[in-house]
Coordinates of C-alpha atoms and ligand atoms in Angstrom, one line a residue:
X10 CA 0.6 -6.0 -1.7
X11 CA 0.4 -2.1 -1.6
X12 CA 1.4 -1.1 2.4
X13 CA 0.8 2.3 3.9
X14 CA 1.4 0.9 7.8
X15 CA 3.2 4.0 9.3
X16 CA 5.7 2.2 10.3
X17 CA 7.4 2.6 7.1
X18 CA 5.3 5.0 5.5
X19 CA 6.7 8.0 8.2
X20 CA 10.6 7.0 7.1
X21 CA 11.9 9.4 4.4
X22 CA 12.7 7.3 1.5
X23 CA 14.7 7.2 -1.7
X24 CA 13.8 4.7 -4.4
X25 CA 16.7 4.7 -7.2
X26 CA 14.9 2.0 -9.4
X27 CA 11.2 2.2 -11.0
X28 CA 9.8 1.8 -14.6
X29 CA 7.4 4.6 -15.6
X30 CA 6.0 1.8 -17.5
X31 CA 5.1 -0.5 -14.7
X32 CA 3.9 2.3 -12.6
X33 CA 1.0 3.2 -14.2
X34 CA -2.4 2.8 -12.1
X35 CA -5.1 0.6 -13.6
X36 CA -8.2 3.5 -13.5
X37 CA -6.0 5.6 -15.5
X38 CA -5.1 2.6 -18.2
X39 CA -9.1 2.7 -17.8
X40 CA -9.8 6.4 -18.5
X41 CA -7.1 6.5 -21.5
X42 CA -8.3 4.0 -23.4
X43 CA -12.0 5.7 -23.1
X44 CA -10.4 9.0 -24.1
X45 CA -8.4 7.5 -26.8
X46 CA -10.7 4.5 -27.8
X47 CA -8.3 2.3 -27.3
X48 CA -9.5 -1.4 -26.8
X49 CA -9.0 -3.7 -22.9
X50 CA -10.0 -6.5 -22.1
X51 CA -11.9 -5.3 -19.7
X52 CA -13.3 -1.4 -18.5
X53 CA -13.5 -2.3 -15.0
X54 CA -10.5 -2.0 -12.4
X55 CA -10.8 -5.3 -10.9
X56 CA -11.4 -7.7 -13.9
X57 CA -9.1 -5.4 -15.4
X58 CA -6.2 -6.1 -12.9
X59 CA -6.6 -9.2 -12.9
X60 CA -5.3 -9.4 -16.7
X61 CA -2.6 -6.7 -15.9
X62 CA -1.1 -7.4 -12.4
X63 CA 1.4 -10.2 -11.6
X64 CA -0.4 -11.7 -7.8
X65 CA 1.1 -14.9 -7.8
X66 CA 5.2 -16.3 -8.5
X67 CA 5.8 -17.0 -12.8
X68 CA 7.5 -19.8 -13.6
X69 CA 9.8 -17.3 -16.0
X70 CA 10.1 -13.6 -16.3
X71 CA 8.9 -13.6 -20.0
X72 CA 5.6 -13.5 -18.8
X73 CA 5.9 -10.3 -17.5
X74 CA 7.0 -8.8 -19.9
X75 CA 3.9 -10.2 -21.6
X76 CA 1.5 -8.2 -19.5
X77 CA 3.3 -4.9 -20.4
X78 CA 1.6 -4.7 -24.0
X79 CA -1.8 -3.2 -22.3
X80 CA 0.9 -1.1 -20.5
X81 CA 2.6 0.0 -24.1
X82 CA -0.9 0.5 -25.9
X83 CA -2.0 3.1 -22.8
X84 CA 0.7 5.7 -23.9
X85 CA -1.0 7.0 -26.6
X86 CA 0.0 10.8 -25.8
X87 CA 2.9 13.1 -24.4
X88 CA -0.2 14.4 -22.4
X89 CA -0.6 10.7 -21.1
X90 CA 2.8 10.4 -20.8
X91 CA 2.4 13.9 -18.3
X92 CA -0.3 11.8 -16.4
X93 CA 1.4 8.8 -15.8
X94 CA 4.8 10.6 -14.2
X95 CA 2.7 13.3 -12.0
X96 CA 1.0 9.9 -10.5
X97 CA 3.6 7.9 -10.0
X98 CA 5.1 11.3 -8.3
X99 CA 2.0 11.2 -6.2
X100 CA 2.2 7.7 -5.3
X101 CA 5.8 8.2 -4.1
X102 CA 5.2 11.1 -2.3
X103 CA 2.5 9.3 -0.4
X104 CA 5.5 7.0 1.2
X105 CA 7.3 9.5 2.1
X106 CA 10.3 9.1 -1.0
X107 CA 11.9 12.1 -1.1
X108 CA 14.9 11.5 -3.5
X109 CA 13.0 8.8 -7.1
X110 CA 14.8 7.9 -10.1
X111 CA 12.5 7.4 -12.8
X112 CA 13.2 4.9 -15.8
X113 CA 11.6 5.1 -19.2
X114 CA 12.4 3.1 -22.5
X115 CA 11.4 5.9 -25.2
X116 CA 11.8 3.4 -28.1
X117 CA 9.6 1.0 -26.2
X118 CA 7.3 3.4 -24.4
X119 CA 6.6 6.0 -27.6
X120 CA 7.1 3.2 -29.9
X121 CA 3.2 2.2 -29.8
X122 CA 1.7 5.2 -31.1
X123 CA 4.6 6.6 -32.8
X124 CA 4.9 9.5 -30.4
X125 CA 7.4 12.5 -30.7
X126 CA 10.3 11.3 -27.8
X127 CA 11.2 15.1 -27.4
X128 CA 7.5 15.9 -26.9
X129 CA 7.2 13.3 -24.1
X130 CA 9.9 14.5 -23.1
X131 CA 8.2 17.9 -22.0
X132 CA 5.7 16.3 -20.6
X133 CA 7.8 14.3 -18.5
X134 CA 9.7 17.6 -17.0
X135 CA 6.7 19.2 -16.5
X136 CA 5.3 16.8 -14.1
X137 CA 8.9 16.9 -12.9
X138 CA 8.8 20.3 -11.9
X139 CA 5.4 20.5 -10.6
X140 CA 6.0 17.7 -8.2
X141 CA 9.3 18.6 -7.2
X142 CA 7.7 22.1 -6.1
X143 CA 4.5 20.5 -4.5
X144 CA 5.8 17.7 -2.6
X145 CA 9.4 19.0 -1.9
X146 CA 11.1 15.4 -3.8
X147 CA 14.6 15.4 -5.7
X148 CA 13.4 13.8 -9.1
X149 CA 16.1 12.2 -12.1
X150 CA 14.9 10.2 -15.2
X151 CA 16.9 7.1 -16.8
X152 CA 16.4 6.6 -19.9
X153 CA 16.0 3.0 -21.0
X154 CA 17.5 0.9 -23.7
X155 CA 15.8 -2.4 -24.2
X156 CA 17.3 -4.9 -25.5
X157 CA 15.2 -6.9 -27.5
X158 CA 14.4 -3.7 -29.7
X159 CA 17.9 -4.5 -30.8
X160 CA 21.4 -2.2 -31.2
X161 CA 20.0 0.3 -33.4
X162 CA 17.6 1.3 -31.1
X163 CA 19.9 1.3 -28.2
X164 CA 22.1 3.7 -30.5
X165 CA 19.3 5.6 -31.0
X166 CA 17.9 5.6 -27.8
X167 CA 21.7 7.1 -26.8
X168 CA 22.1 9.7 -28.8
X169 CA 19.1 10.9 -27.7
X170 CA 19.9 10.8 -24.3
X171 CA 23.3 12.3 -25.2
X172 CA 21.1 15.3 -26.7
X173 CA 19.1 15.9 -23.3
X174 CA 22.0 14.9 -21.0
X175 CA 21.1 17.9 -18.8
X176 CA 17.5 16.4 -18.4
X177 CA 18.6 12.5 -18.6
X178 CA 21.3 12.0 -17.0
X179 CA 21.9 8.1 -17.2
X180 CA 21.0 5.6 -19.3
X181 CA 20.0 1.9 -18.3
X182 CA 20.3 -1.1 -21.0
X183 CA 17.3 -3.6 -19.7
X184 CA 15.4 -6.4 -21.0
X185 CA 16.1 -10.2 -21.3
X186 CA 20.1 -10.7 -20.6
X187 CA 19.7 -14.5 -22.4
X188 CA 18.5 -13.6 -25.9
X189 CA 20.2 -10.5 -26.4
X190 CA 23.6 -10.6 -25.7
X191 CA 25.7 -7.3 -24.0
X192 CA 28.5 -7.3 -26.6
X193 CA 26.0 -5.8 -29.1
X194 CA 25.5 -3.2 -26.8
X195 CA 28.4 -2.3 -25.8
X196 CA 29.6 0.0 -28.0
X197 CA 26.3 2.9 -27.4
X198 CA 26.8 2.0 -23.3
X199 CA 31.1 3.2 -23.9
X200 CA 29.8 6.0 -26.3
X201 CA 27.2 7.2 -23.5
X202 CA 29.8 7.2 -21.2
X203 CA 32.1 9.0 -23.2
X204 CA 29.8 11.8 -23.3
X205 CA 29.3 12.4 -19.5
X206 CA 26.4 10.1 -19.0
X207 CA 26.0 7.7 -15.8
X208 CA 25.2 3.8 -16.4
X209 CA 22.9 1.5 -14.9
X210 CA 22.3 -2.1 -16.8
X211 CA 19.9 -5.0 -15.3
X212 CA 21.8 -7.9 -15.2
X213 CA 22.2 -11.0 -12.4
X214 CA 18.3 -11.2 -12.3
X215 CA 17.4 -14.3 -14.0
X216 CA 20.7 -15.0 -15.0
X217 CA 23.9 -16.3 -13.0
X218 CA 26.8 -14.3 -11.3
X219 CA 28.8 -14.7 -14.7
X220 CA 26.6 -12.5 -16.8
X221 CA 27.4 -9.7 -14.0
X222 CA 30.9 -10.3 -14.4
X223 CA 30.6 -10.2 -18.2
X224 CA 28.5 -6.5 -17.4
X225 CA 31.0 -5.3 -15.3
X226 CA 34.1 -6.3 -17.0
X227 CA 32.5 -5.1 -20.5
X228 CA 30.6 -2.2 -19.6
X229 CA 31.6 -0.9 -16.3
X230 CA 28.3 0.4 -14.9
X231 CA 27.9 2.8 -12.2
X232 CA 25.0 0.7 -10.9
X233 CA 23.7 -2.8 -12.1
X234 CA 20.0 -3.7 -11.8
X235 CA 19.2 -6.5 -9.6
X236 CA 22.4 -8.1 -9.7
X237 CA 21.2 -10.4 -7.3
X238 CA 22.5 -13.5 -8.3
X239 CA 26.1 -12.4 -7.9
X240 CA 25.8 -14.0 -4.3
X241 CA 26.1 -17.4 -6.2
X242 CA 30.1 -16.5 -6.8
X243 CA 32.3 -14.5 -4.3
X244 CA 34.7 -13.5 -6.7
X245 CA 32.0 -11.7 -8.4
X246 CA 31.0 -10.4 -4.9
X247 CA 34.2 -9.1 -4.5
X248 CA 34.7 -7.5 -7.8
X249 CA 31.2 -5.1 -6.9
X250 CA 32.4 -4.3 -3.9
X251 CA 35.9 -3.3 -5.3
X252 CA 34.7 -1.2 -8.1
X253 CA 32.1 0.3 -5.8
X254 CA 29.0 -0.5 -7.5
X255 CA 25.7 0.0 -6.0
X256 CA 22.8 -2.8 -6.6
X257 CA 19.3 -1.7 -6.9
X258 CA 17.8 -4.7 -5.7
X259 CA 14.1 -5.4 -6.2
X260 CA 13.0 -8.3 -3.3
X261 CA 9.3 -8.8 -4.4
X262 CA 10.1 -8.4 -8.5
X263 CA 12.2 -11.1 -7.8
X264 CA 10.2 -13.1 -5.9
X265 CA 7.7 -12.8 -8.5
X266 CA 9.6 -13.0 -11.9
X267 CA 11.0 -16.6 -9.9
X268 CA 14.8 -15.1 -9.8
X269 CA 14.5 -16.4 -6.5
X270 CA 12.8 -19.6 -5.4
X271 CA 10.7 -18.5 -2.0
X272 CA 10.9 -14.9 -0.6
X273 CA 13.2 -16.1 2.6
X274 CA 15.9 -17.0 0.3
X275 CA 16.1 -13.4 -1.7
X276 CA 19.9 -12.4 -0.5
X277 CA 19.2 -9.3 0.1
X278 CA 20.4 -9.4 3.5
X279 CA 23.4 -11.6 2.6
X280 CA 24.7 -9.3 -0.1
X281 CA 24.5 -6.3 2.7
X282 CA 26.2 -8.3 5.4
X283 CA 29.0 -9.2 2.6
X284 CA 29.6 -5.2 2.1
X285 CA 28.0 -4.2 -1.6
X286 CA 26.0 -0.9 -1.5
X287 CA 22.9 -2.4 -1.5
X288 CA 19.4 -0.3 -2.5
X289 CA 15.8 -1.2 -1.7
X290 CA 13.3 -0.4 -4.7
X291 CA 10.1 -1.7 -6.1
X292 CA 11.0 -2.3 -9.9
X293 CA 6.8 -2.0 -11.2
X294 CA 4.5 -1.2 -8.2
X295 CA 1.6 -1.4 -10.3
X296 CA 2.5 -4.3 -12.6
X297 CA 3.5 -6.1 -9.2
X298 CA 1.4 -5.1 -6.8
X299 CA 3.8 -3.7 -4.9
X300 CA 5.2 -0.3 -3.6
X301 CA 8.3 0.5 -1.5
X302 CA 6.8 0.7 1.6
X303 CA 6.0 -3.6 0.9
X304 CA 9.8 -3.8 0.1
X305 CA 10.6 -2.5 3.2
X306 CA 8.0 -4.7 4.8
X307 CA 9.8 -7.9 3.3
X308 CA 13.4 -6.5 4.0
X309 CA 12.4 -5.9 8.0
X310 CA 10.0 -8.7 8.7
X311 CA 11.2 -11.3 6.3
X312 CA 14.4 -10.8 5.8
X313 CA 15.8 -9.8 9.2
X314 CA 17.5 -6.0 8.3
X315 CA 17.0 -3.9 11.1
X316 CA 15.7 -0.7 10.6
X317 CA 19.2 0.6 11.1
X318 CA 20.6 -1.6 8.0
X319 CA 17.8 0.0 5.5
X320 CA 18.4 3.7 6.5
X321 CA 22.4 2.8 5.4
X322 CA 20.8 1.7 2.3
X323 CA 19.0 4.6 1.7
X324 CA 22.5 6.5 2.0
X325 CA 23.7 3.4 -0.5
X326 CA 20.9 5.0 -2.8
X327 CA 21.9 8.4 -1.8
X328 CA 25.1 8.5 -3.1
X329 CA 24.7 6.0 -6.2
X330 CA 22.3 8.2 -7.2
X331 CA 22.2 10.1 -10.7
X332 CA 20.5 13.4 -9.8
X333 CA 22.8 16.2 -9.9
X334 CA 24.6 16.5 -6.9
X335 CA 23.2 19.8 -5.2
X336 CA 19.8 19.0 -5.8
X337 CA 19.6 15.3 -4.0
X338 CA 22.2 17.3 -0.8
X339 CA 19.2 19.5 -0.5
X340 CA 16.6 16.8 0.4
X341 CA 19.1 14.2 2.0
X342 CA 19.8 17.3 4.4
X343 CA 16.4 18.4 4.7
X344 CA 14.9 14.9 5.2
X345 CA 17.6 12.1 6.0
X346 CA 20.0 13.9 8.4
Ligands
ZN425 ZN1 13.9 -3.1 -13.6

């Protein structure tokens, strides 16, 4: 559930991992596919959430994904595209996050009405810039590489990156870990970092510690996505902590998506109190009903993390973070010190 109690609203936030795609509000999905004449199954925000937003735990995170299709069909412009960013900049700035890391997948997101990726592009860093000026925020993009669109897209999907890297400074390889295997992968993710970019990959959601060994032995990611699961063998624990890899942990995603079995048990906590950088995000507010205000929620009254514990991993996010570095010192002195 969306929370704006003050009590975590007021505290100066950074939120490292968020999908443009998921973050997309549903009036909006609503007044694009009226401009566009684009086709829902419903025209009316609630009936229409209730098709588009996951309330309730999934037996497997495939549905999800599922739901993302009206999600997909609603970028039908780099104008959109504009739209989208400047309101998921307004929603953040409304909680008080000061330092956000946006992630898109081009291949996925354009894909659906064969857009121009350079012209979203400008769209993007124009609601960049406009927010950055009008709500004083530190603002990086991620650009995604999903898996299941297969390794010529995530080659694509690189080079591309590669082209903007001054813009996009890291790339992410997401999607389902079980059908896609990382070794087809892997040679884009060493080629990106080759050329300067910064890594991130999802793995350890649904999946068990040894696909975050495989990811970190493979690929060597600055950051993994979730990682969660990792608690499950403290070898693999160990090898995070030693490499110094910071997890950007999503507690109510993975509630929701059934990575974990009951919210009490998400290891949040446990990963913390073992040592490895942990970061509090919200994965797809809108999609999950969620924002990082409720994360913060679940972390303190659920979970047991003082408040004390989830400022240090608001520094975790701080310095994992893939903006350059004197623009995210400006707001971590302005706002966090
Ligand atoms: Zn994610």
């Amino acid at each position: 559930m969306k929370n704006l109690d003050p009590r975590y609203n007021d505290i100066p936030k950074t939120e490292i991992h968020v999908h443009l795609e998921g973050a997309i509000r549903t009036q909006t999905i609503i007044d694009i596919a009226r401009e566009y004449g684009l086709k829902l199954p419903s025209y009316e925000a609630s009936e229409l959430d209730r098709r588009i937003k996951v309330y309730d735990q999934l037996r497997d995170l495939e549905t999800v994904l599922k739901a993302f299709e009206i999600f997909q069909n609603s970028v039908a412009s780099p104008k959109v595209v504009e739209r989208i960013a400047w309101e998921l900049f307004e929603d953040s700035a409304k909680q008080n996050i000061k330092l956000l890391e946006v992630r898109f997948s081009p291949d996925w997101a354009f894909s659906g009405h064969n857009l121009n990726w350079d012209a979203c592009l400008e769209g993007l860093l124009r609601a960049k810039v406009r927010a950055e000026s009008k709500f004083d925020m530190a603002i990086g993009y991620i650009a995604i590489t999903s898996r299941s669109r297969g390794p010529e897209s995530c080659v694509k999907t690189v080079d591309w990156a590669i082209r903007h890297r001054e813009r996009i400074p890291a790339i992410d390889l997401a999607d389902s870990e079980r059908d896609f295997p990382l070794r087809d992968f892997v040679p884009s993710i060493l080629k990106a970092k080759e050329a300067g970019l910064k890594v991130t990959i999802h793995t350890g959601e649904d999946t068990p510690a040894s696909f975050v060994k495989e990811t970190i032995e493979l690929a060597s990611p600055d950051r993994i996505g979730h990682g969660i699961r990792a608690i499950e063998d403290m070898k693999v624990v160990e090898l995070i902590k030693e490499r110094g890899i910071a997890l950007e942990v999503n507690p109510w995603s993975n509630y929701l998506t059934n990575s974990v079995r009951t919210i009490e048990e998400h290891p949040l906590k446990k990963l913390f109190d073992l040592g490895v950088k942990t970061t509090i995000n919200s994965d797809d507010p809108e999609v999950l009903e969620t924002n990082l205000n409720n994360e913060y929620r679940i972390a303190h009254e659920v979970l047991g993390m003082s408040m004390e514990e989830i400022a240090v991993c608001n520094r975790y996010a701080y310095e994992a973070s893939f903006i350059p570095e004197d623009e995210k010192k400006r707001v971590w002195q302005a706002y966090f010190q």
